[in-house]
mmCIF file of C-alpha atoms in Angstrom:
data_model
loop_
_atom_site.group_PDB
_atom_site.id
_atom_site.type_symbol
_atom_site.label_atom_id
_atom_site.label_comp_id
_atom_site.label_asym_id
_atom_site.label_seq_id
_atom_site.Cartn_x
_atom_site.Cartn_y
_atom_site.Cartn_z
ATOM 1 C CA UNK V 1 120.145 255.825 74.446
ATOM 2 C CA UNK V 2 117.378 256.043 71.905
ATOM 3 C CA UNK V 3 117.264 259.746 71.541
ATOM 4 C CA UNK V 4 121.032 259.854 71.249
ATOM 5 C CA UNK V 5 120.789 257.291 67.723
ATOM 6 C CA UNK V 6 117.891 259.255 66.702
ATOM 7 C CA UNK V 7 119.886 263.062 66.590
ATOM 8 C CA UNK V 8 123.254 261.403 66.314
ATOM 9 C CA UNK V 9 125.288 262.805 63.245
ATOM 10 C CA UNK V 10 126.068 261.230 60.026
ATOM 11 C CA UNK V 11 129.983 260.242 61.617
ATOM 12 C CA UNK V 12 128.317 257.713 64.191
ATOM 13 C CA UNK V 13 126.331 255.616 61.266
ATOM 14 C CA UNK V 14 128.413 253.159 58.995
ATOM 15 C CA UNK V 15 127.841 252.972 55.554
ATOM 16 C CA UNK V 16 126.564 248.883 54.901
ATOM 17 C CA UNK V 17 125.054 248.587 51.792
ATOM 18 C CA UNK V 18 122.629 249.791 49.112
ATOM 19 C CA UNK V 19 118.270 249.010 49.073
ATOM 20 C CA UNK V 20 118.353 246.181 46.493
ATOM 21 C CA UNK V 21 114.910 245.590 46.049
ATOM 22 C CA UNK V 22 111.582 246.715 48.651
ATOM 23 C CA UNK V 23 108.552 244.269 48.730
ATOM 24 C CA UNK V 24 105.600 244.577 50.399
ATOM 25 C CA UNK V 25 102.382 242.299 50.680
ATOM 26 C CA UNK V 26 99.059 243.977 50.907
ATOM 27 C CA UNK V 27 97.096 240.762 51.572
ATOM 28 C CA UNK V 28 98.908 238.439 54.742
ATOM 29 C CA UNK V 29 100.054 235.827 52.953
ATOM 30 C CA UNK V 30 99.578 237.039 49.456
ATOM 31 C CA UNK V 31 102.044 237.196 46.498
ATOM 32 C CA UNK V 32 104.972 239.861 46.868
ATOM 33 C CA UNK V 33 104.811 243.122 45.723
ATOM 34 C CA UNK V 34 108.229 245.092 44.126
ATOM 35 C CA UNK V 35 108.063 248.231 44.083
ATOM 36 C CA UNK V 36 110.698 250.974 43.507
ATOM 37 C CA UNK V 37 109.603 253.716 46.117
ATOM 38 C CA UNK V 38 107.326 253.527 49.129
ATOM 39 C CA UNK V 39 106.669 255.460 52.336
ATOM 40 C CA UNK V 40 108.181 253.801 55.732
ATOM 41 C CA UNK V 41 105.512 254.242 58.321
ATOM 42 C CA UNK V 42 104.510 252.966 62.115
ATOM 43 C CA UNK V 43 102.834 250.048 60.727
ATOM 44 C CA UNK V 44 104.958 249.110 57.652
ATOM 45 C CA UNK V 45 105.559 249.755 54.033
ATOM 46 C CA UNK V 46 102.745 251.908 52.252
ATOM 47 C CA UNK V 47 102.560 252.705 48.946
ATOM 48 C CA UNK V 48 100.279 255.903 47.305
ATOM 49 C CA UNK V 49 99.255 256.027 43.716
ATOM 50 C CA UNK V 50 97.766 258.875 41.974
ATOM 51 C CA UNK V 51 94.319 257.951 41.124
ATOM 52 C CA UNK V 52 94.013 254.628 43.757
ATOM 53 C CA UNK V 53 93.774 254.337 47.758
ATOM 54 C CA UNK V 54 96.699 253.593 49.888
ATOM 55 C CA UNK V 55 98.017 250.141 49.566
ATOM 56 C CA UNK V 56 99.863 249.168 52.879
ATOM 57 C CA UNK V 57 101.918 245.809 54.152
ATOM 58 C CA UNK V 58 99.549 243.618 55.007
ATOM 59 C CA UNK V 59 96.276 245.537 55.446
ATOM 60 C CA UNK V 60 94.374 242.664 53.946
ATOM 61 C CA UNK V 61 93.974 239.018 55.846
ATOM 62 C CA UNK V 62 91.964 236.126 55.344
ATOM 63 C CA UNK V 63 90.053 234.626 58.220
ATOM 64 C CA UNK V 64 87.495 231.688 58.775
ATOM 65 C CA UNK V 65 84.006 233.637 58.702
ATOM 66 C CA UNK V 66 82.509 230.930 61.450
ATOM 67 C CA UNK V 67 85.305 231.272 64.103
ATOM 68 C CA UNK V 68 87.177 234.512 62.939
ATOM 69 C CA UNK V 69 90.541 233.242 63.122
ATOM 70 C CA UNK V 70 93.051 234.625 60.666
ATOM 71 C CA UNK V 71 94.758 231.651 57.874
ATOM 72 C CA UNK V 72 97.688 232.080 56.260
ATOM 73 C CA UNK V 73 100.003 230.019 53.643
ATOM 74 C CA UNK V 74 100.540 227.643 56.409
ATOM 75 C CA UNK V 75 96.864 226.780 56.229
ATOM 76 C CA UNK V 76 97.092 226.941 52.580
ATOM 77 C CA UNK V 77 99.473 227.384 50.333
ATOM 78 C CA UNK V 78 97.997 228.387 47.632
ATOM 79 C CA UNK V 79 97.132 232.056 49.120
ATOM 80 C CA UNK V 80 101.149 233.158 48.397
ATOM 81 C CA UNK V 81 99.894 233.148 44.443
ATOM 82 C CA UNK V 82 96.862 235.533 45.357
ATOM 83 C CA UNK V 83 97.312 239.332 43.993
ATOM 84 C CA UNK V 84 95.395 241.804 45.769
ATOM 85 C CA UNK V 85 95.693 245.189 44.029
ATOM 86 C CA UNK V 86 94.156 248.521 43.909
ATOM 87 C CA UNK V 87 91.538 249.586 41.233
ATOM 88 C CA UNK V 88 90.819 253.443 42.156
ATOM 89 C CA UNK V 89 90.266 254.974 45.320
ATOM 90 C CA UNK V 90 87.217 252.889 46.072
ATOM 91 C CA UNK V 91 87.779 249.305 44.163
ATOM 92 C CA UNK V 92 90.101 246.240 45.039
ATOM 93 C CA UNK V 93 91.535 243.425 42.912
ATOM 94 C CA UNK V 94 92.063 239.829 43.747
ATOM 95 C CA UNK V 95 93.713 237.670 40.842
ATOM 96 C CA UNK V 96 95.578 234.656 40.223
ATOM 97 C CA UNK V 97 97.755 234.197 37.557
ATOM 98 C CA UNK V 98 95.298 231.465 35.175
ATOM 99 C CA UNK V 99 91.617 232.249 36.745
ATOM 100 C CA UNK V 100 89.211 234.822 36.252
ATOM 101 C CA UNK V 101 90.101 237.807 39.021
ATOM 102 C CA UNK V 102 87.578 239.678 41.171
ATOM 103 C CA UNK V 103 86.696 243.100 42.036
ATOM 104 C CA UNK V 104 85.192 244.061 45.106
ATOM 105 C CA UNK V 105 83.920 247.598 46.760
ATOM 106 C CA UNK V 106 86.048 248.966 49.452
ATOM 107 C CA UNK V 107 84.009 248.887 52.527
ATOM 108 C CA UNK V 108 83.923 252.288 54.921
ATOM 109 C CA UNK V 109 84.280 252.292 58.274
ATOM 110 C CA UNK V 110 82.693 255.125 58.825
ATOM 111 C CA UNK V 111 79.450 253.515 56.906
ATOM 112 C CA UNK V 112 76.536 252.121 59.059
ATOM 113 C CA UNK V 113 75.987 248.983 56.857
ATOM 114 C CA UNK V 114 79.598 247.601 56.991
ATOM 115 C CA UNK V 115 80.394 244.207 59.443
ATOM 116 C CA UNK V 116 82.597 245.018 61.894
ATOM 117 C CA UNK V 117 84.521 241.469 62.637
ATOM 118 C CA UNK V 118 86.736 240.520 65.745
ATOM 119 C CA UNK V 119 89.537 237.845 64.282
ATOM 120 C CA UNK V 120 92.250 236.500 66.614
ATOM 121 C CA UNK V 121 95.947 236.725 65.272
ATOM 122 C CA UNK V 122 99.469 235.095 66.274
ATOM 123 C CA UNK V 123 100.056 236.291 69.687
ATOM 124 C CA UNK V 124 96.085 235.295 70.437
ATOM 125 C CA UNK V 125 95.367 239.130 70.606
ATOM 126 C CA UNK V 126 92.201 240.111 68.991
ATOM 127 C CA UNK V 127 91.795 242.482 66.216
ATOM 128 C CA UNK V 128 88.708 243.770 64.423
ATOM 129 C CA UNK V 129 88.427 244.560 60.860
ATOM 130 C CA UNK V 130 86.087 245.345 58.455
ATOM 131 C CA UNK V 131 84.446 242.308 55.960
ATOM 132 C CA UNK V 132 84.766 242.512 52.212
ATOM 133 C CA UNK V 133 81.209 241.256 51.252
ATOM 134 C CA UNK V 134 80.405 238.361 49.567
ATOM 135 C CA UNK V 135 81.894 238.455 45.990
ATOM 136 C CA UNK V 136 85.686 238.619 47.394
ATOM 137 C CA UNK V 137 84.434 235.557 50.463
ATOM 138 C CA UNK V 138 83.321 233.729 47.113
ATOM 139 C CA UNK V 139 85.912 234.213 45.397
ATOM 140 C CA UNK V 140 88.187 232.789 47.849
ATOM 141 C CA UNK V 141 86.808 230.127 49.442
ATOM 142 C CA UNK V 142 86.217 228.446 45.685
ATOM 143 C CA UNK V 143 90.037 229.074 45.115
ATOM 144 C CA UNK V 144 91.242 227.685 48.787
ATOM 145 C CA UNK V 145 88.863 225.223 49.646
ATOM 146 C CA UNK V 146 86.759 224.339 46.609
ATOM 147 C CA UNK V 147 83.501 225.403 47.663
ATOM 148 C CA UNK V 148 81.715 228.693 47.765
ATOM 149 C CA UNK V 149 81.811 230.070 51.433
ATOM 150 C CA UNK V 150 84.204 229.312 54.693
ATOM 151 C CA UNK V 151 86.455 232.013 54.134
ATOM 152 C CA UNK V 152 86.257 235.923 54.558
ATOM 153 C CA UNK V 153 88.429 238.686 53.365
ATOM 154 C CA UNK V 154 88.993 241.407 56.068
ATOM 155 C CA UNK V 155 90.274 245.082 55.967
ATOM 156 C CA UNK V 156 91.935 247.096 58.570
ATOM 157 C CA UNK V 157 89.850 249.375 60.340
ATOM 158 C CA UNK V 158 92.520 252.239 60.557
ATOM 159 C CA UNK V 159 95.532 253.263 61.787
ATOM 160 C CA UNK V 160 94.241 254.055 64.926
ATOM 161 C CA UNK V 161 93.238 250.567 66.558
ATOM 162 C CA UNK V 162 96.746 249.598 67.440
ATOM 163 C CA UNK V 163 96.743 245.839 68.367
ATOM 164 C CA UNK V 164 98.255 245.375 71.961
ATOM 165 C CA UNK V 165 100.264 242.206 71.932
ATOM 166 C CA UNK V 166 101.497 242.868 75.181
ATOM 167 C CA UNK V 167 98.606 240.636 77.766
ATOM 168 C CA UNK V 168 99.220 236.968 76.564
ATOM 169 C CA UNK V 169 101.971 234.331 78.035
ATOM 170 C CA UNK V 170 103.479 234.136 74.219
ATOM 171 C CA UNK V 171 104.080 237.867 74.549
ATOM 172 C CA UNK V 172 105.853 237.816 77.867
ATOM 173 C CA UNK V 173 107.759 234.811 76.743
ATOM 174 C CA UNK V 174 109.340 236.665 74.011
ATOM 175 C CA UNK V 175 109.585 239.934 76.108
ATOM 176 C CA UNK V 176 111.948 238.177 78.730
ATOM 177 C CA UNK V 177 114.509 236.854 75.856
ATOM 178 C CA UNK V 178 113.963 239.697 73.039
ATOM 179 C CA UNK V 179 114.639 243.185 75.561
ATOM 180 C CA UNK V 180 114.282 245.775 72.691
ATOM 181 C CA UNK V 181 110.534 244.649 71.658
ATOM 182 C CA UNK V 182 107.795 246.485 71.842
ATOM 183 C CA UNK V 183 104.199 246.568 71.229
ATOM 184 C CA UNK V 184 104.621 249.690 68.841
ATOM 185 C CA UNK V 185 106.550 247.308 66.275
ATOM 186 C CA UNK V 186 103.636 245.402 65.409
ATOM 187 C CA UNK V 187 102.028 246.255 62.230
ATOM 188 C CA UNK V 188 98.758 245.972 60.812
ATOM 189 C CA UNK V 189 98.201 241.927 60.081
ATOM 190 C CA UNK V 190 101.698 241.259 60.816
ATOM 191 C CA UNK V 191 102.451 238.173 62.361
ATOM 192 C CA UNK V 192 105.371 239.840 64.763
ATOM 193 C CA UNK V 193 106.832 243.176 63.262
ATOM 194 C CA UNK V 194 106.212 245.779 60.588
ATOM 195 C CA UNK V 195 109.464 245.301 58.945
ATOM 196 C CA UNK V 196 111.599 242.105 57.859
ATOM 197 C CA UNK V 197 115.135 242.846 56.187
ATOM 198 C CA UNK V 198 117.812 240.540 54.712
ATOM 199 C CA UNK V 199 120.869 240.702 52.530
ATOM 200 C CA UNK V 200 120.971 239.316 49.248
ATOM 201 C CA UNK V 201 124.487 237.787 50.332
ATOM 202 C CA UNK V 202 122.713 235.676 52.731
ATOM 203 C CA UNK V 203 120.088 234.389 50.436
ATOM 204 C CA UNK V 204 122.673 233.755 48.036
ATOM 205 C CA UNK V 205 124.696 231.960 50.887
ATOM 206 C CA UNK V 206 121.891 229.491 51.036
ATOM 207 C CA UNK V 207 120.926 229.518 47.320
ATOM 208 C CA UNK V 208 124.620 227.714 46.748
ATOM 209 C CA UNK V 209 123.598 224.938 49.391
ATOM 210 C CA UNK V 210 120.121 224.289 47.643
ATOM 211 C CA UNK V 211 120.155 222.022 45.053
ATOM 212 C CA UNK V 212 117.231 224.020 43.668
ATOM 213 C CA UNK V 213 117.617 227.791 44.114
ATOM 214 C CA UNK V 214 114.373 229.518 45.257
ATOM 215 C CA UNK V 215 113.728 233.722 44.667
ATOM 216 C CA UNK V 216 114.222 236.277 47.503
ATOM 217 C CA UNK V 217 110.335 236.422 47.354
ATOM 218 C CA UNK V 218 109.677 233.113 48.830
ATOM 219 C CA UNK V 219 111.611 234.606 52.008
ATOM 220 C CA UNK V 220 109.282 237.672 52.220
ATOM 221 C CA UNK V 221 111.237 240.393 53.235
ATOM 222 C CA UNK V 222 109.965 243.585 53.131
ATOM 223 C CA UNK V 223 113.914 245.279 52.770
ATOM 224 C CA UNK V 224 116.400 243.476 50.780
ATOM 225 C CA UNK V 225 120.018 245.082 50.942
ATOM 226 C CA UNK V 226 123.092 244.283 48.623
ATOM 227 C CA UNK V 227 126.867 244.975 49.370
ATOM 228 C CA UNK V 228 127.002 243.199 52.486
ATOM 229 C CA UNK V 229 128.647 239.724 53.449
ATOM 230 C CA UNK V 230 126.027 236.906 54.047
ATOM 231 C CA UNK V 231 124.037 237.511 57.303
ATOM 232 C CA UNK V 232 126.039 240.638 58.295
ATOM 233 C CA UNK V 233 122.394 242.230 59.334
ATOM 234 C CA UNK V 234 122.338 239.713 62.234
ATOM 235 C CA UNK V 235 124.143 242.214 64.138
ATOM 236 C CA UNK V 236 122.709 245.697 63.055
ATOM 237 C CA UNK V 237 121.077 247.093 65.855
ATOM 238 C CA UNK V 238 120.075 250.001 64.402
ATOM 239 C CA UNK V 239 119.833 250.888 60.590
ATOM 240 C CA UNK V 240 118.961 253.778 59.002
ATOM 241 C CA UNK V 241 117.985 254.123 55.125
ATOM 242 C CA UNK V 242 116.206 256.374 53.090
ATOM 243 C CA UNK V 243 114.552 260.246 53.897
ATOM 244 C CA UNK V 244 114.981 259.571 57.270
ATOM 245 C CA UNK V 245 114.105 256.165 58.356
ATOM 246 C CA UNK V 246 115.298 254.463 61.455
ATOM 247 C CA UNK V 247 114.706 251.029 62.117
ATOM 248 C CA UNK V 248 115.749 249.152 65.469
ATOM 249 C CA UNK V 249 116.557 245.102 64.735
ATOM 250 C CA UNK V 250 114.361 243.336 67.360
ATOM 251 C CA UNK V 251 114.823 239.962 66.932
ATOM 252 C CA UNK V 252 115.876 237.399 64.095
ATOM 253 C CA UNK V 253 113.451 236.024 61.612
ATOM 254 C CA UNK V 254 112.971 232.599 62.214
ATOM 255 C CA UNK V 255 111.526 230.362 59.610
ATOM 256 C CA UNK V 256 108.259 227.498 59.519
ATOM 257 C CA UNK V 257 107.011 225.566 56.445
ATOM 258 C CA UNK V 258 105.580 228.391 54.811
ATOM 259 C CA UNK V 259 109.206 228.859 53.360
ATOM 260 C CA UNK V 260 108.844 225.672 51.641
ATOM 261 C CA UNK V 261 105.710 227.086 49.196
ATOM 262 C CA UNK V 262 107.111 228.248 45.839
ATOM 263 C CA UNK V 263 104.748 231.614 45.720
ATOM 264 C CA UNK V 264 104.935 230.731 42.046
ATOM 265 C CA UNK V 265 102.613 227.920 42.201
ATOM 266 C CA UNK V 266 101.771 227.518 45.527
ATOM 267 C CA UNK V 267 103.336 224.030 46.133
ATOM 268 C CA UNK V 268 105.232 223.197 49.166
ATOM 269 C CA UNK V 269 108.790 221.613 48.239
ATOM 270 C CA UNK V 270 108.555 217.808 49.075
ATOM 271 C CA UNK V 271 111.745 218.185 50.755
ATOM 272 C CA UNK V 272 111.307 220.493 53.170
ATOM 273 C CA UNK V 273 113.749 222.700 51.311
ATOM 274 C CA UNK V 274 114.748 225.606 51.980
ATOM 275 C CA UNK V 275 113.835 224.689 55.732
ATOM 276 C CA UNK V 276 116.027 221.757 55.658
ATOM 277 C CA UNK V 277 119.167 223.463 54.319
ATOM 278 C CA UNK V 278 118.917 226.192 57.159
ATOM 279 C CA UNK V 279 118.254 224.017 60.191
ATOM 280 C CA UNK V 280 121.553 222.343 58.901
ATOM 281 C CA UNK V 281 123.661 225.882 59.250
ATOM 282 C CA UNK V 282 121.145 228.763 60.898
ATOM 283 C CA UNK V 283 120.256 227.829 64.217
ATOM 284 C CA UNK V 284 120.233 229.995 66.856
ATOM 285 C CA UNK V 285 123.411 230.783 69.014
ATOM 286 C CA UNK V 286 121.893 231.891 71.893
ATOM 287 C CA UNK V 287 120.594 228.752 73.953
ATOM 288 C CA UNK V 288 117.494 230.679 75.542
ATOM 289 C CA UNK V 289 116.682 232.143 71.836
ATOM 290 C CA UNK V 290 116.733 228.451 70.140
ATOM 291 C CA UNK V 291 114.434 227.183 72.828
ATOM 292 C CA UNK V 292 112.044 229.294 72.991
ATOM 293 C CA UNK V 293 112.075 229.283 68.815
ATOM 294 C CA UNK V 294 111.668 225.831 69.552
ATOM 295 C CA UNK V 295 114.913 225.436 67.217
ATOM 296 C CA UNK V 296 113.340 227.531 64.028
ATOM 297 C CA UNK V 297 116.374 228.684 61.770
ATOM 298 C CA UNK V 298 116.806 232.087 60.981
ATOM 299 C CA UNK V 299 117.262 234.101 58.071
ATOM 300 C CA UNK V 300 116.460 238.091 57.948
ATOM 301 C CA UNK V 301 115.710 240.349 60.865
ATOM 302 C CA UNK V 302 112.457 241.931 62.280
ATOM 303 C CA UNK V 303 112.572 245.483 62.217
ATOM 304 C CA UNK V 304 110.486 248.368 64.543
ATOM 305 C CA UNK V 305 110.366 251.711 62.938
ATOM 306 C CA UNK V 306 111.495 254.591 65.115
ATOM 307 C CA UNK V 307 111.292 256.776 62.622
ATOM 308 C CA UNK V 308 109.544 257.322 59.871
ATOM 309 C CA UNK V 309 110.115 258.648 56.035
ATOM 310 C CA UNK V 310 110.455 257.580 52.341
ATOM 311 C CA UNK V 311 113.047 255.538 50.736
ATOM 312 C CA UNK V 312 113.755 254.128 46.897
ATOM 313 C CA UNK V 313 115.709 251.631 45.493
ATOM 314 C CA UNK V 314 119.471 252.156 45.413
ATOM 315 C CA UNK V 315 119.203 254.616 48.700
ATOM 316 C CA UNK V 316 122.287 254.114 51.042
ATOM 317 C CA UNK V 317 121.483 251.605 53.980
ATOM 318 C CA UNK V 318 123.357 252.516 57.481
ATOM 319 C CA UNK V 319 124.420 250.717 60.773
ATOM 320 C CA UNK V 320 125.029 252.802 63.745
ATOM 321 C CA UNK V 321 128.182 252.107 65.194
ATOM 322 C CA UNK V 322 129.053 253.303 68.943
#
């Protein structure tokens, strides 16, 4: 079934929209990215820039340098204003809109000195990656917790040291409702998948219910289609877009508190909004799905990449159609 989407012709594949907008977040957790043209790879949205190194989704995380566990937005919310950015080939950013930024050396993998850490991530899986040094661990535990160490900042390793998601009870939990998953859709830092789409009908759906309307940002979606009717991705199965990219819809994006941070200013909405709002209307369907989601609305859909290529903004999105 697989190989017949991948070579099917151009007749099977439905036209469903154009790429609106294409976001990517180089540091987990940290402040969207826009950008106009990027490469779709195995493990997310990369971007290449004469003169700087490879920026690539969530290739950055912060963890607790004591225990090695990863923190995100949900830990605190101020880490959706943080900018990481590139220099050059060898120099990193990290900035905040109002306070002095920092730049830190890139640390090698292939040099002697560098501290190789083991963090553990969502599905409890461990990962290693490669510590920042001091200056960027500084830097961020003065602007997260107020005091100068506690928290790290960690670097991917490579593209070789695939995580494997696939030996705790959260993975086979997911595996038995969610049939199309696989470990390959992970990405680097990801929580879940290397790709998150939604229409920009559905987040203006639930901008019209909000008494406060928040950006397409604070939803972090990595794809962000227009021409569509409000959650019309739900049931793409397969979408193609682009120089040849073919993504496979794995399961819907269900939402926690970190959707109530404005990445503005880091401040959770008192309300519980947008959270609030979709729990009202977005539920799951499926009874299996909302359980095991432990009722979590959805809005967007996680995305594997089956295969890879290049797209821009206004590029053609697809759904295959039987």
């Amino acid at each position: 079934m697989v190989e017949k989407i991948l070579s099917s012709s151009d007749e099977s594949w439905k036209r469903v929209g154009k790429v609106k907008d294409l976001l990517f977040y180089p540091l987990k957790s940290g402040r969207a990215q826009s950008v106009t043209q990027c490469l779709f790879g195995e493990y997310g949205i990369s971007v290449e820039e004469a003169g700087n190194f490879c920026l690539k989704d969530r290739m950055f995380l912060v963890y607790n340098h004591k225990t090695g566990e990863f923190k995100t937005g949900r830990d605190y919310p101020k880490l959706l204003t943080v900018k990481l950015l590139a220099v050059n080939e060898k120099r990193a950013k990290l900035e905040v809109s109002g306070i002095s930024s920092i730049e830190f050396d890139l640390p090698m993998a292939t040099d002697d000195t560098v501290k190789i850490v083991n963090c553990s991530m969502w599905w409890g899986e461990p990962v290693k990656c490669i510590d920042c040094g001091s200056a960027a661990s500084s830097w961020l535990s003065k602007f997260l917790l107020g005091c100068d160490e506690g928290l790290s900042l960690g670097l991917c390793t490579s593209n070789g040291d695939r995580r494997n998601v696939t030996g705790g009870s959260v993975w086979e939990r997911h595996a038995q409702i969610y049939k199309t998953m696989r470990n390959e859709d992970t990405g680097l830092f990801s929580d879940l998948a290397s790709y998150m789409l939604m229409s920009v009908s559905s987040v203006d759906n639930l901008n019209e219910r909000l008494i406060k309307p928040i950006p397409v940002s604070q939803l972090r979606p990595n794809i962000v289609v227009d021409g569509c009717p409000p959650f019309a991705e739900d049931e793409w199965e397969w979408i193609k877009v682009g120089n040849g990219v073919i993504l496979r819809n794995i399961k819907p994006c269900t939402r926690c508190t970190m959707v109530r941070v404005d990445p503005e200013t880091g401040i959770p909405d008192p309300e519980y909004e947008p959270l609030k709002t979709l729990r009202t209307y977005r539920k799951l369907k499926n009874s299996a799905m909302d359980v095991l989601e432990k009722h979590a609305p959805a809005i967007g859909i996680y995305c594997g990449a089956y295969q890879t290529g290049s797209a821009c903004i206004g590029d053609d999105v697809y759904a295959y159609t039987k």
